[in-house]
Short mmCIF file of C-alpha atoms and ligand atoms in Angstrom, two decimals:
data_model
loop_
_atom_site.label_atom_id
_atom_site.label_comp_id
_atom_site.label_asym_id
_atom_site.label_seq_id
_atom_site.Cartn_x
_atom_site.Cartn_y
_atom_site.Cartn_z
CA MET A 33 -137.55 -33.76 -125.49
CA SER A 34 -136.52 -37.26 -124.62
CA THR A 35 -133.16 -38.06 -123.08
CA ASP A 36 -131.47 -41.27 -122.09
CA ILE A 37 -131.15 -40.07 -118.51
CA VAL A 38 -133.14 -42.00 -115.90
CA TRP A 39 -135.10 -39.65 -113.61
CA GLY A 40 -135.96 -41.19 -110.26
CA VAL A 41 -136.42 -40.67 -106.55
CA ALA A 42 -134.48 -42.01 -103.56
CA THR A 43 -135.05 -43.11 -99.95
CA ALA A 44 -133.22 -45.21 -97.34
CA ALA A 45 -134.59 -48.05 -95.22
CA PHE A 46 -134.01 -46.66 -91.73
CA GLN A 47 -135.45 -43.29 -92.70
CA ILE A 48 -138.80 -44.62 -93.91
CA GLU A 49 -139.56 -48.22 -92.90
CA GLY A 50 -140.37 -48.06 -89.18
CA ALA A 51 -141.44 -51.48 -87.81
CA THR A 52 -138.05 -51.65 -86.17
CA ALA A 53 -139.11 -54.54 -83.92
CA GLU A 54 -141.20 -56.47 -86.46
CA GLY A 55 -140.59 -59.22 -88.97
CA GLY A 56 -137.57 -60.56 -87.14
CA ARG A 57 -135.55 -57.35 -87.57
CA GLY A 58 -132.71 -56.87 -85.09
CA PRO A 59 -131.48 -53.54 -83.74
CA SER A 60 -129.01 -51.49 -85.73
CA HIS A 61 -126.58 -48.99 -84.25
CA TRP A 62 -129.05 -46.27 -85.25
CA ASP A 63 -131.71 -47.89 -83.02
CA THR A 64 -129.23 -47.62 -80.17
CA PHE A 65 -127.95 -44.13 -80.99
CA GLN A 66 -131.42 -42.62 -81.28
CA GLN A 67 -132.11 -43.56 -77.65
CA GLN A 68 -129.22 -41.50 -76.34
CA PRO A 69 -130.40 -38.27 -74.75
CA GLY A 70 -129.65 -35.35 -77.04
CA ALA A 71 -128.72 -37.50 -80.02
CA ILE A 72 -131.83 -36.70 -82.07
CA PHE A 73 -133.59 -33.36 -82.39
CA HIS A 74 -136.63 -33.27 -80.07
CA GLY A 75 -135.76 -36.79 -78.87
CA GLU A 76 -137.51 -38.30 -81.89
CA ASP A 77 -136.89 -41.81 -83.23
CA ALA A 78 -137.43 -43.86 -86.37
CA ASP A 79 -139.51 -46.61 -84.76
CA VAL A 80 -142.48 -45.73 -86.96
CA ALA A 81 -141.00 -43.18 -89.41
CA CYS A 82 -143.17 -43.33 -92.56
CA ASP A 83 -144.50 -46.78 -91.64
CA HIS A 84 -143.38 -47.80 -95.10
CA TYR A 85 -142.94 -51.41 -93.93
CA HIS A 86 -146.73 -51.64 -93.81
CA ARG A 87 -147.57 -49.07 -96.47
CA TRP A 88 -145.06 -49.94 -99.16
CA ALA A 89 -147.68 -51.00 -101.71
CA GLU A 90 -149.59 -47.71 -101.44
CA ASP A 91 -146.31 -45.79 -101.56
CA LEU A 92 -145.33 -47.55 -104.77
CA ASP A 93 -148.82 -46.89 -106.18
CA LEU A 94 -148.31 -43.19 -105.46
CA MET A 95 -144.88 -43.27 -107.07
CA ALA A 96 -146.31 -44.94 -110.15
CA SER A 97 -149.17 -42.44 -110.31
CA LEU A 98 -146.54 -39.69 -110.49
CA GLY A 99 -144.95 -41.43 -113.45
CA ILE A 100 -141.64 -41.99 -111.65
CA PRO A 101 -139.72 -44.69 -113.55
CA ALA A 102 -136.88 -45.42 -111.13
CA TYR A 103 -136.60 -45.78 -107.36
CA ARG A 104 -133.40 -45.93 -105.36
CA LEU A 105 -134.08 -47.69 -102.06
CA SER A 106 -131.89 -49.38 -99.48
CA LEU A 107 -132.03 -52.76 -97.80
CA SER A 108 -131.86 -52.84 -94.03
CA TRP A 109 -128.98 -55.12 -93.06
CA SER A 110 -130.63 -55.57 -89.64
CA ARG A 111 -133.87 -56.71 -91.23
CA LEU A 112 -132.18 -59.15 -93.55
CA GLN A 113 -129.55 -60.44 -91.16
CA PRO A 114 -130.45 -59.40 -87.60
CA THR A 115 -127.11 -60.21 -86.01
CA GLY A 116 -124.97 -59.29 -88.99
CA ARG A 117 -123.89 -62.89 -89.41
CA GLY A 118 -125.42 -66.22 -90.37
CA GLN A 119 -128.47 -67.05 -92.42
CA LEU A 120 -130.79 -64.40 -93.78
CA ASN A 121 -134.06 -63.75 -91.98
CA PRO A 122 -136.86 -65.24 -94.17
CA ASP A 123 -139.34 -62.49 -93.24
CA GLY A 124 -136.84 -59.83 -94.26
CA VAL A 125 -136.15 -61.59 -97.55
CA ARG A 126 -139.90 -61.84 -98.19
CA PHE A 127 -140.40 -58.15 -97.47
CA TYR A 128 -137.74 -57.02 -99.93
CA ARG A 129 -138.75 -59.60 -102.54
CA ASP A 130 -142.30 -58.25 -102.45
CA LEU A 131 -141.02 -54.67 -102.54
CA LEU A 132 -138.69 -55.19 -105.48
CA ARG A 133 -141.27 -57.20 -107.41
CA GLY A 134 -143.83 -54.54 -106.51
CA CYS A 135 -141.62 -51.93 -108.13
CA ARG A 136 -141.34 -53.82 -111.36
CA GLN A 137 -145.02 -54.71 -111.45
CA ARG A 138 -145.66 -50.96 -111.49
CA GLY A 139 -143.05 -50.21 -114.16
CA ILE A 140 -140.58 -48.77 -111.63
CA GLU A 141 -136.96 -49.87 -111.93
CA PRO A 142 -135.36 -50.39 -108.51
CA TYR A 143 -131.81 -49.18 -107.82
CA VAL A 144 -130.80 -50.94 -104.62
CA THR A 145 -128.32 -49.74 -101.99
CA LEU A 146 -126.84 -52.49 -99.84
CA TYR A 147 -125.66 -50.25 -97.01
CA HIS A 148 -127.22 -46.94 -96.04
CA TRP A 149 -125.84 -46.67 -92.48
CA ASP A 150 -127.90 -49.15 -90.43
CA LEU A 151 -125.19 -51.45 -89.09
CA PRO A 152 -126.49 -54.42 -87.05
CA GLN A 153 -125.88 -53.67 -83.37
CA PRO A 154 -124.05 -56.96 -82.68
CA LEU A 155 -121.41 -55.92 -85.25
CA ALA A 156 -121.25 -52.47 -83.67
CA ASP A 157 -120.65 -54.20 -80.32
CA GLU A 158 -117.74 -56.07 -81.86
CA GLY A 159 -116.10 -52.82 -82.97
CA GLY A 160 -118.22 -51.56 -85.88
CA TRP A 161 -116.58 -50.13 -88.98
CA PRO A 162 -113.21 -49.40 -87.34
CA ALA A 163 -112.88 -53.21 -87.21
CA ARG A 164 -111.89 -55.07 -90.36
CA ALA A 165 -114.21 -57.93 -89.36
CA THR A 166 -117.20 -55.66 -90.15
CA ALA A 167 -116.08 -55.28 -93.76
CA GLU A 168 -115.63 -59.04 -93.98
CA ALA A 169 -119.09 -59.63 -92.50
CA PHE A 170 -120.50 -57.20 -95.06
CA GLY A 171 -118.88 -59.18 -97.86
CA ASP A 172 -120.53 -62.37 -96.57
CA TYR A 173 -123.86 -60.56 -96.19
CA ALA A 174 -123.61 -59.23 -99.75
CA ARG A 175 -123.14 -62.75 -101.12
CA LEU A 176 -126.30 -63.95 -99.38
CA VAL A 177 -128.32 -60.96 -100.55
CA ILE A 178 -127.15 -61.34 -104.13
CA ALA A 179 -128.15 -65.02 -104.08
CA GLU A 180 -131.62 -64.25 -102.69
CA LEU A 181 -132.52 -60.91 -104.26
CA GLY A 182 -129.93 -60.23 -106.95
CA GLY A 183 -132.21 -61.13 -109.83
CA LEU A 184 -134.79 -58.54 -108.84
CA ALA A 185 -132.77 -55.45 -109.71
CA GLU A 186 -130.13 -54.61 -112.27
CA ASN A 187 -128.48 -51.67 -110.56
CA TRP A 188 -126.81 -51.94 -107.17
CA ILE A 189 -125.06 -49.40 -104.98
CA THR A 190 -122.73 -51.03 -102.48
CA ILE A 191 -122.17 -48.31 -99.85
CA ASN A 192 -123.85 -44.94 -99.40
CA GLU A 193 -121.53 -42.04 -98.54
CA PRO A 194 -118.60 -43.63 -96.73
CA ILE A 195 -117.59 -40.15 -95.54
CA CYS A 196 -120.72 -39.92 -93.37
CA ALA A 197 -120.55 -43.53 -92.22
CA SER A 198 -116.96 -42.91 -91.07
CA PHE A 199 -116.30 -39.28 -90.13
CA LEU A 200 -119.79 -38.14 -89.12
CA SER A 201 -120.20 -41.39 -87.19
CA TYR A 202 -116.83 -41.97 -85.53
CA ASP A 203 -115.17 -38.53 -85.46
CA TRP A 204 -117.78 -35.78 -85.44
CA GLY A 205 -120.22 -37.71 -83.20
CA MET A 206 -123.23 -36.62 -85.24
CA GLN A 207 -124.35 -40.00 -86.44
CA ALA A 208 -124.48 -43.51 -85.01
CA PRO A 209 -122.60 -44.62 -83.01
CA GLY A 210 -121.75 -41.03 -82.04
CA HIS A 211 -118.03 -41.48 -81.37
CA THR A 212 -115.45 -38.70 -81.47
CA ASP A 213 -112.22 -40.47 -82.31
CA PRO A 214 -110.45 -39.45 -85.56
CA ASP A 215 -108.42 -42.64 -85.56
CA GLU A 216 -111.58 -44.75 -85.52
CA ALA A 217 -112.93 -42.64 -88.37
CA ILE A 218 -110.06 -43.22 -90.76
CA ARG A 219 -110.08 -46.93 -90.00
CA ALA A 220 -113.83 -46.96 -90.65
CA ALA A 221 -113.31 -45.11 -93.93
CA HIS A 222 -110.88 -47.73 -95.19
CA HIS A 223 -113.10 -50.59 -94.09
CA LEU A 224 -116.18 -49.09 -95.74
CA LEU A 225 -114.23 -48.83 -98.99
CA LEU A 226 -113.03 -52.39 -98.49
CA ALA A 227 -116.63 -53.48 -97.90
CA HIS A 228 -117.44 -51.96 -101.29
CA GLY A 229 -114.60 -53.99 -102.78
CA PHE A 230 -115.82 -57.23 -101.22
CA ALA A 231 -119.39 -56.63 -102.40
CA LEU A 232 -118.28 -55.73 -105.92
CA ALA A 233 -116.24 -58.94 -106.11
CA ALA A 234 -119.26 -60.92 -104.89
CA PHE A 235 -121.44 -59.45 -107.64
CA ARG A 236 -118.85 -60.19 -110.30
CA GLU A 237 -118.68 -63.80 -109.18
CA ILE A 238 -122.35 -64.54 -108.50
CA LEU A 239 -124.26 -62.12 -110.74
CA PRO A 240 -121.93 -60.75 -113.41
CA GLU A 241 -124.74 -59.05 -115.31
CA ALA A 242 -125.52 -56.71 -112.38
CA ARG A 243 -124.47 -53.06 -112.69
CA VAL A 244 -122.65 -52.03 -109.54
CA GLY A 245 -121.09 -48.89 -108.09
CA ILE A 246 -120.38 -46.99 -104.90
CA THR A 247 -121.99 -43.67 -103.99
CA ASN A 248 -119.95 -40.82 -102.56
CA LEU A 249 -121.03 -37.47 -101.20
CA LEU A 250 -119.12 -34.99 -103.33
CA SER A 251 -118.72 -31.29 -103.79
CA ARG A 252 -116.33 -29.36 -106.02
CA ILE A 253 -114.42 -27.61 -103.28
CA ARG A 254 -112.93 -24.24 -104.14
CA PRO A 255 -110.93 -21.63 -102.19
CA PHE A 256 -112.65 -18.57 -100.77
CA SER A 257 -110.06 -16.33 -102.42
CA ASP A 258 -106.82 -16.71 -104.34
CA ALA A 259 -104.81 -16.02 -101.21
CA ALA A 260 -102.18 -18.74 -100.80
CA ALA A 261 -103.56 -19.86 -97.42
CA ASP A 262 -107.11 -20.29 -98.79
CA MET A 263 -105.82 -22.18 -101.83
CA ALA A 264 -103.73 -24.52 -99.68
CA LYS A 265 -106.60 -25.23 -97.30
CA ALA A 266 -109.01 -25.83 -100.21
CA THR A 267 -106.59 -28.42 -101.59
CA GLU A 268 -106.42 -30.05 -98.17
CA ALA A 269 -110.22 -30.04 -97.73
CA ASP A 270 -110.64 -31.57 -101.17
CA ALA A 271 -108.26 -34.38 -100.20
CA ARG A 272 -110.07 -34.99 -96.90
CA MET A 273 -113.58 -34.97 -98.33
CA ASN A 274 -113.30 -36.06 -101.96
CA GLY A 275 -109.84 -37.51 -102.55
CA LEU A 276 -109.88 -39.91 -99.62
CA PHE A 277 -112.90 -41.67 -101.12
CA MET A 278 -112.39 -41.17 -104.86
CA GLN A 279 -108.64 -41.82 -105.28
CA PRO A 280 -108.66 -45.42 -104.04
CA VAL A 281 -111.78 -46.32 -106.05
CA HIS A 282 -110.74 -44.68 -109.30
CA HIS A 283 -106.95 -44.38 -109.10
CA GLY A 284 -106.10 -47.46 -107.06
CA SER A 285 -104.23 -45.64 -104.29
CA TYR A 286 -104.91 -43.05 -101.64
CA GLY A 287 -102.20 -40.81 -103.05
CA GLU A 288 -99.48 -38.85 -101.28
CA LEU A 289 -101.53 -35.93 -100.10
CA VAL A 290 -104.26 -38.09 -98.54
CA GLU A 291 -101.63 -40.33 -96.93
CA SER A 292 -99.85 -37.31 -95.49
CA LEU A 293 -103.11 -36.14 -93.89
CA PHE A 294 -103.97 -39.65 -92.67
CA PRO A 295 -100.67 -41.47 -91.99
CA GLN A 296 -102.64 -44.46 -90.67
CA LEU A 297 -103.27 -45.35 -94.32
CA THR A 298 -99.60 -46.28 -94.70
CA ASP A 299 -99.94 -48.89 -91.93
CA PRO A 300 -99.83 -52.30 -93.63
CA ASP A 301 -102.02 -53.72 -90.88
CA LEU A 302 -104.81 -51.34 -91.85
CA VAL A 303 -104.40 -51.17 -95.63
CA ARG A 304 -103.43 -54.76 -96.32
CA GLU A 305 -101.98 -56.21 -99.45
CA GLY A 306 -104.70 -56.65 -102.04
CA ASP A 307 -107.13 -54.17 -100.43
CA LEU A 308 -106.58 -51.44 -102.99
CA GLN A 309 -106.96 -53.91 -105.86
CA LEU A 310 -110.36 -54.91 -104.51
CA ILE A 311 -111.41 -51.31 -103.89
CA SER A 312 -110.34 -50.15 -107.35
CA ALA A 313 -111.79 -53.04 -109.33
CA PRO A 314 -113.78 -51.40 -112.12
CA GLY A 315 -117.42 -50.72 -111.31
CA ASP A 316 -120.19 -50.03 -113.82
CA PHE A 317 -120.99 -46.49 -112.74
CA THR A 318 -120.03 -44.05 -110.05
CA GLY A 319 -122.73 -42.67 -107.76
CA ILE A 320 -122.68 -39.04 -106.68
CA ASN A 321 -124.72 -37.46 -103.92
CA HIS A 322 -124.59 -33.68 -104.01
CA TYR A 323 -126.36 -31.11 -101.88
CA THR A 324 -124.45 -27.93 -101.26
CA ASN A 325 -121.62 -25.75 -102.45
CA VAL A 326 -118.83 -24.60 -100.16
CA LEU A 327 -115.79 -22.36 -100.26
CA VAL A 328 -112.84 -23.01 -97.99
CA LYS A 329 -111.35 -20.14 -96.00
CA ALA A 330 -108.17 -20.55 -93.98
CA ASP A 331 -108.74 -19.66 -90.33
CA ASP A 332 -106.14 -20.43 -87.68
CA THR A 333 -108.76 -20.17 -84.96
CA SER A 334 -110.95 -22.89 -86.46
CA PRO A 335 -110.74 -26.21 -84.59
CA PHE A 336 -111.58 -27.93 -87.87
CA HIS A 337 -108.09 -28.37 -89.39
CA GLY A 338 -107.53 -24.60 -89.49
CA TYR A 339 -110.22 -23.77 -92.01
CA ARG A 340 -113.88 -22.90 -92.28
CA MET A 341 -116.42 -23.98 -94.86
CA ILE A 342 -118.52 -21.16 -96.19
CA GLN A 343 -121.76 -21.92 -98.00
CA VAL A 344 -122.09 -20.21 -101.36
CA GLU A 345 -125.14 -17.90 -101.55
CA PRO A 346 -128.03 -18.15 -102.06
CA THR A 347 -128.72 -20.55 -99.19
CA PRO A 348 -132.51 -20.71 -99.00
CA THR A 349 -132.87 -24.22 -97.58
CA SER A 350 -133.65 -25.09 -93.96
CA PHE A 351 -130.12 -26.43 -93.60
CA ASP A 352 -128.71 -23.18 -95.03
CA TRP A 353 -127.39 -25.21 -97.92
CA SER A 354 -126.87 -23.58 -101.29
CA ASP A 355 -129.19 -23.46 -104.28
CA THR A 356 -126.45 -23.12 -106.89
CA PRO A 357 -127.02 -25.66 -109.67
CA GLU A 358 -123.90 -24.57 -111.54
CA ALA A 359 -122.01 -26.36 -108.73
CA LEU A 360 -123.54 -29.71 -109.74
CA HIS A 361 -122.65 -29.05 -113.36
CA ALA A 362 -119.07 -28.19 -112.38
CA LEU A 363 -118.89 -31.27 -110.16
CA LEU A 364 -120.03 -33.65 -112.90
CA VAL A 365 -117.58 -32.16 -115.40
CA TRP A 366 -114.78 -32.40 -112.81
CA VAL A 367 -115.48 -36.01 -111.78
CA ALA A 368 -115.53 -37.08 -115.43
CA HIS A 369 -112.30 -35.20 -116.08
CA GLU A 370 -110.43 -36.01 -112.89
CA TYR A 371 -111.60 -39.47 -111.94
CA THR A 372 -113.48 -41.69 -114.33
CA ASP A 373 -114.91 -42.52 -117.72
CA LEU A 374 -117.64 -44.57 -116.07
CA PRO A 375 -121.23 -43.41 -116.39
CA LEU A 376 -122.24 -41.09 -113.54
CA LEU A 377 -125.45 -41.39 -111.56
CA VAL A 378 -126.59 -38.54 -109.35
CA THR A 379 -127.95 -40.89 -106.71
CA GLU A 380 -129.17 -38.08 -104.40
CA ASN A 381 -129.88 -34.38 -104.74
CA GLY A 382 -132.54 -32.30 -103.09
CA ALA A 383 -133.42 -29.63 -100.58
CA THR A 384 -135.26 -29.19 -97.28
CA PHE A 385 -137.77 -26.41 -96.58
CA HIS A 386 -140.30 -25.76 -93.84
CA ASP A 387 -143.20 -27.26 -95.79
CA TYR A 388 -146.73 -27.22 -94.39
CA VAL A 389 -150.27 -27.95 -95.51
CA THR A 390 -152.20 -24.81 -96.47
CA PRO A 391 -155.99 -24.45 -96.01
CA ASP A 392 -156.53 -25.72 -99.57
CA GLY A 393 -155.11 -29.07 -98.40
CA GLN A 394 -152.05 -28.70 -100.61
CA VAL A 395 -148.35 -28.19 -99.95
CA HIS A 396 -146.89 -25.34 -102.01
CA ASP A 397 -143.11 -25.51 -102.26
CA PRO A 398 -141.97 -23.14 -104.99
CA GLU A 399 -138.44 -23.07 -103.49
CA ARG A 400 -138.06 -26.81 -104.07
CA ILE A 401 -139.36 -26.49 -107.63
CA HIS A 402 -136.79 -23.76 -108.20
CA TYR A 403 -134.06 -25.99 -106.77
CA LEU A 404 -135.07 -29.02 -108.84
CA GLU A 405 -135.44 -27.00 -112.03
CA GLY A 406 -131.91 -25.75 -111.59
CA TYR A 407 -130.29 -29.05 -110.68
CA THR A 408 -132.06 -31.17 -113.29
CA GLY A 409 -131.07 -28.47 -115.76
CA ALA A 410 -127.45 -28.80 -114.60
CA VAL A 411 -127.59 -32.53 -115.29
CA LEU A 412 -128.99 -31.94 -118.78
CA GLN A 413 -126.32 -29.32 -119.43
CA ALA A 414 -123.54 -31.63 -118.28
CA ARG A 415 -124.91 -34.30 -120.59
CA ALA A 416 -125.03 -31.83 -123.47
CA ASP A 417 -121.42 -30.93 -122.67
CA GLY A 418 -120.39 -34.54 -123.13
CA VAL A 419 -120.40 -35.86 -119.56
CA ASP A 420 -121.74 -39.41 -119.46
CA VAL A 421 -124.35 -38.81 -116.77
CA ARG A 422 -127.11 -41.41 -116.93
CA GLY A 423 -129.35 -40.86 -113.93
CA TYR A 424 -130.71 -38.39 -111.41
CA PHE A 425 -132.54 -39.38 -108.20
CA ALA A 426 -134.32 -36.67 -106.24
CA TRP A 427 -133.87 -36.91 -102.50
CA SER A 428 -136.38 -37.78 -101.34
CA PHE A 429 -139.56 -39.44 -102.50
CA MET A 430 -141.25 -38.49 -99.23
CA ASP A 431 -140.49 -36.64 -96.01
CA ASN A 432 -138.73 -38.96 -93.59
CA PHE A 433 -136.52 -39.39 -90.53
CA GLU A 434 -133.59 -37.10 -91.30
CA TRP A 435 -131.10 -38.84 -89.00
CA SER A 436 -130.06 -36.66 -86.05
CA TRP A 437 -132.46 -33.96 -87.26
CA GLY A 438 -135.44 -36.25 -86.71
CA TYR A 439 -138.57 -35.12 -88.54
CA SER A 440 -137.61 -31.44 -88.56
CA MET A 441 -136.08 -31.52 -92.01
CA ARG A 442 -138.50 -32.27 -94.84
CA PHE A 443 -136.78 -33.29 -98.07
CA GLY A 444 -139.74 -35.05 -99.70
CA LEU A 445 -141.55 -34.46 -102.95
CA VAL A 446 -144.42 -35.98 -101.01
CA PHE A 447 -145.45 -34.46 -97.67
CA VAL A 448 -145.94 -36.93 -94.83
CA ASP A 449 -148.17 -36.09 -91.88
CA PHE A 450 -146.33 -38.11 -89.24
CA GLY A 451 -149.39 -38.10 -86.96
CA THR A 452 -151.79 -39.68 -89.45
CA GLN A 453 -149.33 -41.05 -92.04
CA GLU A 454 -151.27 -39.20 -94.73
CA ARG A 455 -149.24 -38.55 -97.89
CA ILE A 456 -149.81 -35.36 -99.88
CA PRO A 457 -147.81 -34.85 -103.07
CA LYS A 458 -146.29 -31.37 -102.87
CA ASP A 459 -146.36 -29.00 -105.83
CA SER A 460 -142.81 -30.16 -106.54
CA ALA A 461 -144.07 -33.75 -107.00
CA HIS A 462 -146.44 -32.51 -109.70
CA TRP A 463 -143.66 -30.46 -111.21
CA TYR A 464 -141.34 -33.51 -111.26
CA ARG A 465 -144.11 -35.66 -112.80
CA ASP A 466 -144.44 -33.15 -115.66
CA PHE A 467 -140.67 -32.79 -115.99
CA ILE A 468 -140.26 -36.56 -116.28
CA ALA A 469 -143.08 -36.80 -118.80
CA GLY A 470 -141.29 -34.19 -120.90
CA HIS A 471 -137.87 -35.84 -120.58
CA ALA A 472 -138.95 -39.44 -120.87
CA SER A 473 -136.56 -41.97 -119.40
CA PRO A 474 -135.74 -45.05 -121.41
CA LEU A 475 -138.00 -47.98 -120.72
CA PRO A 476 -136.45 -50.16 -118.04
CA THR A 477 -134.76 -53.14 -119.63
CA SER A 478 -136.52 -55.52 -117.31
CA LYS A 479 -135.01 -58.96 -117.13
CA GLU A 480 -136.42 -60.22 -113.88
CA THR A 481 -135.30 -63.69 -113.10
CA THR A 482 -136.78 -65.87 -110.42
CA ALA A 483 -135.23 -65.28 -107.05
C1 LIG B 42 -127.50 -37.67 -97.40
C2 LIG B 42 -127.97 -39.04 -96.94
C3 LIG B 42 -129.48 -39.19 -96.97
C4 LIG B 42 -130.17 -37.94 -96.48
C5 LIG B 42 -129.66 -36.72 -97.21
C6 LIG B 42 -130.33 -35.43 -96.85
O1 LIG B 42 -126.23 -37.42 -96.90
O2 LIG B 42 -127.42 -40.04 -97.76
O3 LIG B 42 -129.83 -40.32 -96.22
O4 LIG B 42 -130.03 -37.82 -95.13
O5 LIG B 42 -128.27 -36.60 -96.97
#
């Protein structure tokens, strides 16, 4: 059966590239954060990661040999613009030009994310995302990138998961820079959305044919029971986690409930005139990352806004996240109903298990195959039900540096031996190859221009 859904894989620069001190790259706030004692599981770092900076051609060969037609990757801001300001670094431009051309030479369509969390350290030193100047610097950076690399991909994601780049980074202390200040987090959230707005405007001006969108981490949040307290807390959690990021993009305002939870958003110094117009300018698609399925239970003793998040069973993954594909189906239907008529792209979905190489030299991961069967099926079902979902990107192409979890969480379709850098496609990679062959994606409409 052929569909017009693009089936791909995803990665992010900091999680795979390594070579953090090569090719003129400057430090990002993740390079700094990972050095803090206790920040990363087992004290690991991403200095080598998958060594993709040196092995990109072989990695793309492997991707092509698995018949994967689309690859979502991210550009390292620190590699392209080491200080976050000024001219682009020619070595960084060359690296990404080769990579993007290398994709197309192998029949792989690149989907490029401009920001997947690796903020140049000099901008972090000047205040990072809580500072409006960071969003402005990102807008300038986007213009330079579009001019240099814009012709090498048709699909662009501006910002990956602003919720993580704001709350996990500035409030919950789990991600770079590891701060624990809720006020910084809400300021960061607005500025990340504004950065999306600046980048979108830059594309419209410089490269109007590009297809552009933002990617949010979303989950259809439901109450644990129909008790009034659970229902009220579920509504609040939905506003904090989904509404804060979806309302301004798709409805042009934060809305009363979000503003009542985050009164800073009514401060005209933070949300300035014209910001919401930029943020809500129509994109070409909306990106959705989805991993797990939670219920919200009111609990006065919880320090987290008086509620707890309960994972829906079964939760077989190493993170204790759910394997409940009906949640992705419900999410896609809900986003289309509640927020937008734009095409939807599932820009990340996947699961982590304790994978290992067995004596036959293979990696058998039936749990991941089960997960992927379910979630790709949910996408097909949503499509059959009339939702305009156009793409699905498995997270991740290969095992990589899972942020503060280091190398302990393996999300890849391809196993990476981090000692030898050997790649071994897991059973799930073979399953995905066969799935893709049976649900052929449209041929990429390649229109590479010289860049
Ligand atoms: C997402 C991130 C991605 C990866 C997966 C597991 O939130 O975008 O980089 O860490 O989670």
